């Protein structure tokens, strides 16, 4: 396993569990793209992402939101 492993939640619902960036990207310094569809804002109209660390701290460099 890599040095950064974490869970990703969206409005309190788990999207990814024990997500290992290094493993998923196939090595260091490699871009990784994940897509999720059908995500809806909460009752306040907000998109709330939570990154819960398991090993070290989460690392996210960009999030792009595209209306469906």
PDB file of N, CA, C and O in Angstrom:
ATOM      1  N   UNK A   1       0.831  -1.192   0.000  1.00  0.00           N
ATOM      2  CA  UNK A   1       0.000   0.000   0.000  1.00  0.00           C
ATOM      3  C   UNK A   1       0.870   1.247   0.000  1.00  0.00           C
ATOM      4  O   UNK A   1       1.984   1.239   0.464  1.00  0.00           O
ATOM      5  N   UNK A   2       0.290   2.322  -0.488  1.00  0.00           N
ATOM      6  CA  UNK A   2       1.001   3.587  -0.552  1.00  0.00           C
ATOM      7  C   UNK A   2       0.974   4.350   0.760  1.00  0.00           C
ATOM      8  O   UNK A   2       0.453   3.886   1.765  1.00  0.00           O
ATOM      9  N   UNK A   3       1.542   5.546   0.718  1.00  0.00           N
ATOM     10  CA  UNK A   3       1.625   6.383   1.911  1.00  0.00           C
ATOM     11  C   UNK A   3       0.383   7.230   2.140  1.00  0.00           C
ATOM     12  O   UNK A   3       0.239   7.831   3.191  1.00  0.00           O
ATOM     13  N   UNK A   4      -0.493   7.340   1.154  1.00  0.00           N
ATOM     14  CA  UNK A   4      -1.707   8.134   1.308  1.00  0.00           C
ATOM     15  C   UNK A   4      -2.908   7.263   0.985  1.00  0.00           C
ATOM     16  O   UNK A   4      -3.194   6.985  -0.171  1.00  0.00           O
ATOM     17  N   UNK A   5      -3.586   6.847   2.017  1.00  0.00           N
ATOM     18  CA  UNK A   5      -4.774   6.017   1.871  1.00  0.00           C
ATOM     19  C   UNK A   5      -5.888   6.712   2.634  1.00  0.00           C
ATOM     20  O   UNK A   5      -5.696   7.136   3.781  1.00  0.00           O
ATOM     21  N   UNK A   6      -7.038   6.856   1.985  1.00  0.00           N
ATOM     22  CA  UNK A   6      -8.132   7.580   2.623  1.00  0.00           C
ATOM     23  C   UNK A   6      -9.476   7.179   2.046  1.00  0.00           C
ATOM     24  O   UNK A   6      -9.558   6.560   0.998  1.00  0.00           O
ATOM     25  N   UNK A   7     -10.530   7.539   2.775  1.00  0.00           N
ATOM     26  CA  UNK A   7     -11.901   7.352   2.298  1.00  0.00           C
ATOM     27  C   UNK A   7     -12.391   8.677   1.743  1.00  0.00           C
ATOM     28  O   UNK A   7     -11.999   9.751   2.218  1.00  0.00           O
ATOM     29  N   UNK A   8     -13.267   8.624   0.745  1.00  0.00           N
ATOM     30  CA  UNK A   8     -13.871   9.821   0.165  1.00  0.00           C
ATOM     31  C   UNK A   8     -15.384   9.715   0.341  1.00  0.00           C
ATOM     32  O   UNK A   8     -15.988   8.717  -0.035  1.00  0.00           O
ATOM     33  N   UNK A   9     -15.953  10.758   0.929  1.00  0.00           N
ATOM     34  CA  UNK A   9     -17.397  10.820   1.141  1.00  0.00           C
ATOM     35  C   UNK A   9     -17.966  12.019   0.392  1.00  0.00           C
ATOM     36  O   UNK A   9     -17.306  13.055   0.250  1.00  0.00           O
ATOM     37  N   UNK A  10     -19.194  11.863  -0.073  1.00  0.00           N
ATOM     38  CA  UNK A  10     -19.907  12.960  -0.713  1.00  0.00           C
ATOM     39  C   UNK A  10     -21.253  13.089  -0.007  1.00  0.00           C
ATOM     40  O   UNK A  10     -22.051  12.151  -0.011  1.00  0.00           O
ATOM     41  N   UNK A  11     -21.476  14.238   0.611  1.00  0.00           N
ATOM     42  CA  UNK A  11     -22.697  14.478   1.389  1.00  0.00           C
ATOM     43  C   UNK A  11     -22.966  13.316   2.348  1.00  0.00           C
ATOM     44  O   UNK A  11     -24.088  12.861   2.520  1.00  0.00           O
ATOM     45  N   UNK A  12     -21.889  12.818   2.976  1.00  0.00           N
ATOM     46  CA  UNK A  12     -22.006  11.777   3.983  1.00  0.00           C
ATOM     47  C   UNK A  12     -22.066  10.352   3.457  1.00  0.00           C
ATOM     48  O   UNK A  12     -22.093   9.410   4.238  1.00  0.00           O
ATOM     49  N   UNK A  13     -22.067  10.163   2.149  1.00  0.00           N
ATOM     50  CA  UNK A  13     -22.136   8.830   1.550  1.00  0.00           C
ATOM     51  C   UNK A  13     -20.749   8.463   0.999  1.00  0.00           C
ATOM     52  O   UNK A  13     -20.131   9.253   0.287  1.00  0.00           O
ATOM     53  N   UNK A  14     -20.286   7.261   1.315  1.00  0.00           N
ATOM     54  CA  UNK A  14     -18.960   6.830   0.867  1.00  0.00           C
ATOM     55  C   UNK A  14     -18.913   6.646  -0.647  1.00  0.00           C
ATOM     56  O   UNK A  14     -19.743   5.944  -1.212  1.00  0.00           O
ATOM     57  N   UNK A  15     -17.958   7.317  -1.285  1.00  0.00           N
ATOM     58  CA  UNK A  15     -17.707   7.124  -2.717  1.00  0.00           C
ATOM     59  C   UNK A  15     -16.541   6.162  -2.920  1.00  0.00           C
ATOM     60  O   UNK A  15     -16.555   5.341  -3.833  1.00  0.00           O
ATOM     61  N   UNK A  16     -15.511   6.300  -2.101  1.00  0.00           N
ATOM     62  CA  UNK A  16     -14.320   5.450  -2.183  1.00  0.00           C
ATOM     63  C   UNK A  16     -13.912   5.050  -0.769  1.00  0.00           C
ATOM     64  O   UNK A  16     -13.894   5.880   0.129  1.00  0.00           O
ATOM     65  N   UNK A  17     -13.567   3.774  -0.601  1.00  0.00           N
ATOM     66  CA  UNK A  17     -13.089   3.282   0.693  1.00  0.00           C
ATOM     67  C   UNK A  17     -11.650   2.804   0.542  1.00  0.00           C
ATOM     68  O   UNK A  17     -11.307   2.149  -0.438  1.00  0.00           O
ATOM     69  N   UNK A  18     -10.817   3.182   1.507  1.00  0.00           N
ATOM     70  CA  UNK A  18      -9.400   2.806   1.517  1.00  0.00           C
ATOM     71  C   UNK A  18      -8.752   3.070   0.159  1.00  0.00           C
ATOM     72  O   UNK A  18      -8.075   2.219  -0.406  1.00  0.00           O
ATOM     73  N   UNK A  19      -8.977   4.266  -0.344  1.00  0.00           N
ATOM     74  CA  UNK A  19      -8.461   4.680  -1.650  1.00  0.00           C
ATOM     75  C   UNK A  19      -6.961   4.944  -1.548  1.00  0.00           C
ATOM     76  O   UNK A  19      -6.513   5.763  -0.754  1.00  0.00           O
ATOM     77  N   UNK A  20      -6.191   4.236  -2.335  1.00  0.00           N
ATOM     78  CA  UNK A  20      -4.729   4.322  -2.345  1.00  0.00           C
ATOM     79  C   UNK A  20      -4.299   4.968  -3.662  1.00  0.00           C
ATOM     80  O   UNK A  20      -4.321   4.326  -4.714  1.00  0.00           O
ATOM     81  N   UNK A  21      -3.928   6.236  -3.594  1.00  0.00           N
ATOM     82  CA  UNK A  21      -3.579   6.996  -4.808  1.00  0.00           C
ATOM     83  C   UNK A  21      -2.445   6.316  -5.570  1.00  0.00           C
ATOM     84  O   UNK A  21      -2.523   6.139  -6.784  1.00  0.00           O
ATOM     85  N   UNK A  22      -1.385   5.950  -4.874  1.00  0.00           N
ATOM     86  CA  UNK A  22      -0.216   5.352  -5.515  1.00  0.00           C
ATOM     87  C   UNK A  22      -0.600   4.091  -6.281  1.00  0.00           C
ATOM     88  O   UNK A  22      -0.236   3.911  -7.441  1.00  0.00           O
ATOM     89  N   UNK A  23      -1.352   3.222  -5.637  1.00  0.00           N
ATOM     90  CA  UNK A  23      -1.768   1.964  -6.264  1.00  0.00           C
ATOM     91  C   UNK A  23      -2.678   2.217  -7.465  1.00  0.00           C
ATOM     92  O   UNK A  23      -2.494   1.633  -8.535  1.00  0.00           O
ATOM     93  N   UNK A  24      -3.655   3.080  -7.309  1.00  0.00           N
ATOM     94  CA  UNK A  24      -4.621   3.359  -8.381  1.00  0.00           C
ATOM     95  C   UNK A  24      -3.974   4.031  -9.588  1.00  0.00           C
ATOM     96  O   UNK A  24      -4.355   3.767 -10.725  1.00  0.00           O
ATOM     97  N   UNK A  25      -3.009   4.921  -9.335  1.00  0.00           N
ATOM     98  CA  UNK A  25      -2.349   5.642 -10.435  1.00  0.00           C
ATOM     99  C   UNK A  25      -1.265   4.802 -11.097  1.00  0.00           C
ATOM    100  O   UNK A  25      -0.817   5.126 -12.193  1.00  0.00           O
ATOM    101  N   UNK A  26      -0.819   3.749 -10.438  1.00  0.00           N
ATOM    102  CA  UNK A  26       0.229   2.913 -11.015  1.00  0.00           C
ATOM    103  C   UNK A  26       1.622   3.443 -10.773  1.00  0.00           C
ATOM    104  O   UNK A  26       2.540   3.163 -11.532  1.00  0.00           O
ATOM    105  N   UNK A  27       1.794   4.229  -9.722  1.00  0.00           N
ATOM    106  CA  UNK A  27       3.119   4.753  -9.381  1.00  0.00           C
ATOM    107  C   UNK A  27       3.065   6.207  -8.984  1.00  0.00           C
ATOM    108  O   UNK A  27       2.010   6.837  -8.978  1.00  0.00           O
ATOM    109  N   UNK A  28       4.239   6.723  -8.666  1.00  0.00           N
ATOM    110  CA  UNK A  28       4.363   8.116  -8.224  1.00  0.00           C
ATOM    111  C   UNK A  28       4.315   9.084  -9.399  1.00  0.00           C
ATOM    112  O   UNK A  28       4.651   8.730 -10.538  1.00  0.00           O
ATOM    113  N   UNK A  29       3.882  10.309  -9.120  1.00  0.00           N
ATOM    114  CA  UNK A  29       3.878  11.413 -10.101  1.00  0.00           C
ATOM    115  C   UNK A  29       3.099  11.081 -11.366  1.00  0.00           C
ATOM    116  O   UNK A  29       3.502  11.438 -12.472  1.00  0.00           O
ATOM    117  N   UNK A  30       1.992  10.385 -11.203  1.00  0.00           N
ATOM    118  CA  UNK A  30       1.138  10.036 -12.339  1.00  0.00           C
ATOM    119  C   UNK A  30      -0.254  10.584 -12.078  1.00  0.00           C
ATOM    120  O   UNK A  30      -0.769  10.479 -10.977  1.00  0.00           O
ATOM    121  N   UNK A  31      -0.853  11.135 -13.092  1.00  0.00           N
ATOM    122  CA  UNK A  31      -2.203  11.684 -12.962  1.00  0.00           C
ATOM    123  C   UNK A  31      -3.214  10.565 -12.786  1.00  0.00           C
ATOM    124  O   UNK A  31      -3.054   9.465 -13.309  1.00  0.00           O
ATOM    125  N   UNK A  32      -4.250  10.867 -12.040  1.00  0.00           N
ATOM    126  CA  UNK A  32      -5.320   9.901 -11.812  1.00  0.00           C
ATOM    127  C   UNK A  32      -6.644  10.641 -11.933  1.00  0.00           C
ATOM    128  O   UNK A  32      -6.820  11.706 -11.355  1.00  0.00           O
ATOM    129  N   UNK A  33      -7.541  10.080 -12.676  1.00  0.00           N
ATOM    130  CA  UNK A  33      -8.846  10.696 -12.890  1.00  0.00           C
ATOM    131  C   UNK A  33      -9.933   9.740 -12.428  1.00  0.00           C
ATOM    132  O   UNK A  33      -9.942   8.569 -12.814  1.00  0.00           O
ATOM    133  N   UNK A  34     -10.836  10.233 -11.600  1.00  0.00           N
ATOM    134  CA  UNK A  34     -11.978   9.445 -11.143  1.00  0.00           C
ATOM    135  C   UNK A  34     -13.242  10.234 -11.477  1.00  0.00           C
ATOM    136  O   UNK A  34     -13.288  11.440 -11.269  1.00  0.00           O
ATOM    137  N   UNK A  35     -14.252   9.560 -12.000  1.00  0.00           N
ATOM    138  CA  UNK A  35     -15.516  10.206 -12.348  1.00  0.00           C
ATOM    139  C   UNK A  35     -16.651   9.597 -11.546  1.00  0.00           C
ATOM    140  O   UNK A  35     -16.691   8.381 -11.345  1.00  0.00           O
ATOM    141  N   UNK A  36     -17.567  10.446 -11.110  1.00  0.00           N
ATOM    142  CA  UNK A  36     -18.766  10.011 -10.411  1.00  0.00           C
ATOM    143  C   UNK A  36     -19.949  10.712 -11.050  1.00  0.00           C
ATOM    144  O   UNK A  36     -19.882  11.900 -11.356  1.00  0.00           O
ATOM    145  N   UNK A  37     -21.008   9.974 -11.258  1.00  0.00           N
ATOM    146  CA  UNK A  37     -22.196  10.520 -11.903  1.00  0.00           C
ATOM    147  C   UNK A  37     -23.393  10.427 -10.964  1.00  0.00           C
ATOM    148  O   UNK A  37     -23.440   9.569 -10.087  1.00  0.00           O
ATOM    149  N   UNK A  38     -24.343  11.335 -11.168  1.00  0.00           N
ATOM    150  CA  UNK A  38     -25.577  11.303 -10.389  1.00  0.00           C
ATOM    151  C   UNK A  38     -25.469  11.900  -9.005  1.00  0.00           C
ATOM    152  O   UNK A  38     -26.334  11.670  -8.170  1.00  0.00           O
ATOM    153  N   UNK A  39     -24.417  12.666  -8.743  1.00  0.00           N
ATOM    154  CA  UNK A  39     -24.271  13.301  -7.433  1.00  0.00           C
ATOM    155  C   UNK A  39     -25.193  14.518  -7.360  1.00  0.00           C
ATOM    156  O   UNK A  39     -25.230  15.328  -8.273  1.00  0.00           O
ATOM    157  N   UNK A  40     -25.902  14.637  -6.261  1.00  0.00           N
ATOM    158  CA  UNK A  40     -26.873  15.724  -6.088  1.00  0.00           C
ATOM    159  C   UNK A  40     -26.487  16.579  -4.891  1.00  0.00           C
ATOM    160  O   UNK A  40     -25.969  16.068  -3.894  1.00  0.00           O
ATOM    161  N   UNK A  41     -26.756  17.885  -4.955  1.00  0.00           N
ATOM    162  CA  UNK A  41     -26.470  18.761  -3.808  1.00  0.00           C
ATOM    163  C   UNK A  41     -27.303  18.349  -2.589  1.00  0.00           C
ATOM    164  O   UNK A  41     -28.360  17.736  -2.726  1.00  0.00           O
ATOM    165  N   UNK A  42     -26.818  18.736  -1.402  1.00  0.00           N
ATOM    166  CA  UNK A  42     -27.580  18.466  -0.190  1.00  0.00           C
ATOM    167  C   UNK A  42     -28.753  19.446  -0.079  1.00  0.00           C
ATOM    168  O   UNK A  42     -28.988  20.238  -0.996  1.00  0.00           O
ATOM    169  N   UNK A  43     -29.477  19.416   1.024  1.00  0.00           N
ATOM    170  CA  UNK A  43     -30.667  20.260   1.209  1.00  0.00           C
ATOM    171  C   UNK A  43     -30.342  21.751   1.149  1.00  0.00           C
ATOM    172  O   UNK A  43     -31.215  22.566   0.831  1.00  0.00           O
ATOM    173  N   UNK A  44     -29.088  22.117   1.415  1.00  0.00           N
ATOM    174  CA  UNK A  44     -28.669  23.523   1.342  1.00  0.00           C
ATOM    175  C   UNK A  44     -28.107  23.891  -0.029  1.00  0.00           C
ATOM    176  O   UNK A  44     -27.607  24.992  -0.221  1.00  0.00           O
ATOM    177  N   UNK A  45     -28.151  22.950  -0.964  1.00  0.00           N
ATOM    178  CA  UNK A  45     -27.639  23.201  -2.308  1.00  0.00           C
ATOM    179  C   UNK A  45     -26.129  23.084  -2.422  1.00  0.00           C
ATOM    180  O   UNK A  45     -25.537  23.579  -3.368  1.00  0.00           O
ATOM    181  N   UNK A  46     -25.490  22.422  -1.466  1.00  0.00           N
ATOM    182  CA  UNK A  46     -24.027  22.321  -1.453  1.00  0.00           C
ATOM    183  C   UNK A  46     -23.556  20.916  -1.815  1.00  0.00           C
ATOM    184  O   UNK A  46     -24.233  19.931  -1.540  1.00  0.00           O
ATOM    185  N   UNK A  47     -22.380  20.860  -2.404  1.00  0.00           N
ATOM    186  CA  UNK A  47     -21.693  19.601  -2.689  1.00  0.00           C
ATOM    187  C   UNK A  47     -20.587  19.476  -1.644  1.00  0.00           C
ATOM    188  O   UNK A  47     -19.613  20.216  -1.688  1.00  0.00           O
ATOM    189  N   UNK A  48     -20.737  18.578  -0.700  1.00  0.00           N
ATOM    190  CA  UNK A  48     -19.799  18.472   0.413  1.00  0.00           C
ATOM    191  C   UNK A  48     -18.962  17.198   0.268  1.00  0.00           C
ATOM    192  O   UNK A  48     -19.482  16.085   0.401  1.00  0.00           O
ATOM    193  N   UNK A  49     -17.687  17.385  -0.036  1.00  0.00           N
ATOM    194  CA  UNK A  49     -16.748  16.272  -0.118  1.00  0.00           C
ATOM    195  C   UNK A  49     -15.952  16.219   1.185  1.00  0.00           C
ATOM    196  O   UNK A  49     -15.493  17.239   1.680  1.00  0.00           O
ATOM    197  N   UNK A  50     -15.785  15.016   1.723  1.00  0.00           N
ATOM    198  CA  UNK A  50     -14.997  14.812   2.935  1.00  0.00           C
ATOM    199  C   UNK A  50     -13.954  13.747   2.637  1.00  0.00           C
ATOM    200  O   UNK A  50     -14.259  12.717   2.046  1.00  0.00           O
ATOM    201  N   UNK A  51     -12.724  14.033   3.032  1.00  0.00           N
ATOM    202  CA  UNK A  51     -11.610  13.121   2.816  1.00  0.00           C
ATOM    203  C   UNK A  51     -11.117  12.668   4.183  1.00  0.00           C
ATOM    204  O   UNK A  51     -10.527  13.450   4.925  1.00  0.00           O
ATOM    205  N   UNK A  52     -11.379  11.418   4.526  1.00  0.00           N
ATOM    206  CA  UNK A  52     -11.059  10.871   5.847  1.00  0.00           C
ATOM    207  C   UNK A  52      -9.761  10.069   5.760  1.00  0.00           C
ATOM    208  O   UNK A  52      -9.718   9.036   5.095  1.00  0.00           O
ATOM    209  N   UNK A  53      -8.698  10.539   6.440  1.00  0.00           N
ATOM    210  CA  UNK A  53      -7.418   9.829   6.353  1.00  0.00           C
ATOM    211  C   UNK A  53      -7.444   8.463   7.026  1.00  0.00           C
ATOM    212  O   UNK A  53      -8.077   8.278   8.058  1.00  0.00           O
ATOM    213  N   UNK A  54      -6.768   7.515   6.400  1.00  0.00           N
ATOM    214  CA  UNK A  54      -6.528   6.199   6.984  1.00  0.00           C
ATOM    215  C   UNK A  54      -5.026   6.063   7.254  1.00  0.00           C
ATOM    216  O   UNK A  54      -4.613   5.668   8.321  1.00  0.00           O
ATOM    217  N   UNK A  55      -4.213   6.428   6.251  1.00  0.00           N
ATOM    218  CA  UNK A  55      -2.759   6.446   6.393  1.00  0.00           C
ATOM    219  C   UNK A  55      -2.253   7.778   5.856  1.00  0.00           C
ATOM    220  O   UNK A  55      -2.475   8.106   4.700  1.00  0.00           O
ATOM    221  N   UNK A  56      -1.609   8.540   6.732  1.00  0.00           N
ATOM    222  CA  UNK A  56      -1.137   9.893   6.425  1.00  0.00           C
ATOM    223  C   UNK A  56      -2.322  10.772   6.032  1.00  0.00           C
ATOM    224  O   UNK A  56      -3.438  10.549   6.489  1.00  0.00           O
ATOM    225  N   UNK A  57      -2.108  11.749   5.174  1.00  0.00           N
ATOM    226  CA  UNK A  57      -3.172  12.695   4.854  1.00  0.00           C
ATOM    227  C   UNK A  57      -3.602  12.574   3.403  1.00  0.00           C
ATOM    228  O   UNK A  57      -2.785  12.295   2.528  1.00  0.00           O
ATOM    229  N   UNK A  58      -4.891  12.823   3.129  1.00  0.00           N
ATOM    230  CA  UNK A  58      -5.375  12.782   1.746  1.00  0.00           C
ATOM    231  C   UNK A  58      -4.651  13.808   0.873  1.00  0.00           C
ATOM    232  O   UNK A  58      -4.202  14.836   1.367  1.00  0.00           O
ATOM    233  N   UNK A  59      -4.575  13.506  -0.407  1.00  0.00           N
ATOM    234  CA  UNK A  59      -3.963  14.414  -1.371  1.00  0.00           C
ATOM    235  C   UNK A  59      -4.885  14.538  -2.575  1.00  0.00           C
ATOM    236  O   UNK A  59      -5.120  13.564  -3.285  1.00  0.00           O
ATOM    237  N   UNK A  60      -5.429  15.735  -2.769  1.00  0.00           N
ATOM    238  CA  UNK A  60      -6.279  16.008  -3.917  1.00  0.00           C
ATOM    239  C   UNK A  60      -5.806  17.334  -4.503  1.00  0.00           C
ATOM    240  O   UNK A  60      -5.723  18.331  -3.799  1.00  0.00           O
ATOM    241  N   UNK A  61      -5.476  17.341  -5.783  1.00  0.00           N
ATOM    242  CA  UNK A  61      -4.968  18.552  -6.407  1.00  0.00           C
ATOM    243  C   UNK A  61      -6.031  19.317  -7.186  1.00  0.00           C
ATOM    244  O   UNK A  61      -5.866  20.491  -7.443  1.00  0.00           O
ATOM    245  N   UNK A  62      -7.109  18.669  -7.568  1.00  0.00           N
ATOM    246  CA  UNK A  62      -8.153  19.360  -8.330  1.00  0.00           C
ATOM    247  C   UNK A  62      -9.448  18.571  -8.283  1.00  0.00           C
ATOM    248  O   UNK A  62      -9.438  17.349  -8.219  1.00  0.00           O
ATOM    249  N   UNK A  63     -10.551  19.309  -8.310  1.00  0.00           N
ATOM    250  CA  UNK A  63     -11.876  18.720  -8.451  1.00  0.00           C
ATOM    251  C   UNK A  63     -12.602  19.550  -9.493  1.00  0.00           C
ATOM    252  O   UNK A  63     -12.628  20.773  -9.408  1.00  0.00           O
ATOM    253  N   UNK A  64     -13.160  18.899 -10.488  1.00  0.00           N
ATOM    254  CA  UNK A  64     -13.928  19.599 -11.517  1.00  0.00           C
ATOM    255  C   UNK A  64     -15.378  19.112 -11.429  1.00  0.00           C
ATOM    256  O   UNK A  64     -15.637  17.911 -11.427  1.00  0.00           O
ATOM    257  N   UNK A  65     -16.292  20.059 -11.342  1.00  0.00           N
ATOM    258  CA  UNK A  65     -17.719  19.746 -11.286  1.00  0.00           C
ATOM    259  C   UNK A  65     -18.338  20.124 -12.628  1.00  0.00           C
ATOM    260  O   UNK A  65     -18.255  21.293 -13.036  1.00  0.00           O
ATOM    261  N   UNK A  66     -18.941  19.165 -13.305  1.00  0.00           N
ATOM    262  CA  UNK A  66     -19.575  19.408 -14.592  1.00  0.00           C
ATOM    263  C   UNK A  66     -21.037  19.041 -14.466  1.00  0.00           C
ATOM    264  O   UNK A  66     -21.369  17.907 -14.121  1.00  0.00           O
ATOM    265  N   UNK A  67     -21.953  19.984 -14.727  1.00  0.00           N
ATOM    266  CA  UNK A  67     -23.377  19.665 -14.642  1.00  0.00           C
ATOM    267  C   UNK A  67     -23.762  18.551 -15.616  1.00  0.00           C
ATOM    268  O   UNK A  67     -23.227  18.483 -16.720  1.00  0.00           O
ATOM    269  N   UNK A  68     -24.675  17.692 -15.181  1.00  0.00           N
ATOM    270  CA  UNK A  68     -25.121  16.606 -16.042  1.00  0.00           C
ATOM    271  C   UNK A  68     -26.445  16.982 -16.694  1.00  0.00           C
ATOM    272  O   UNK A  68     -27.228  17.688 -16.190  1.00  0.00           O
TER     273      UNK A  68
END
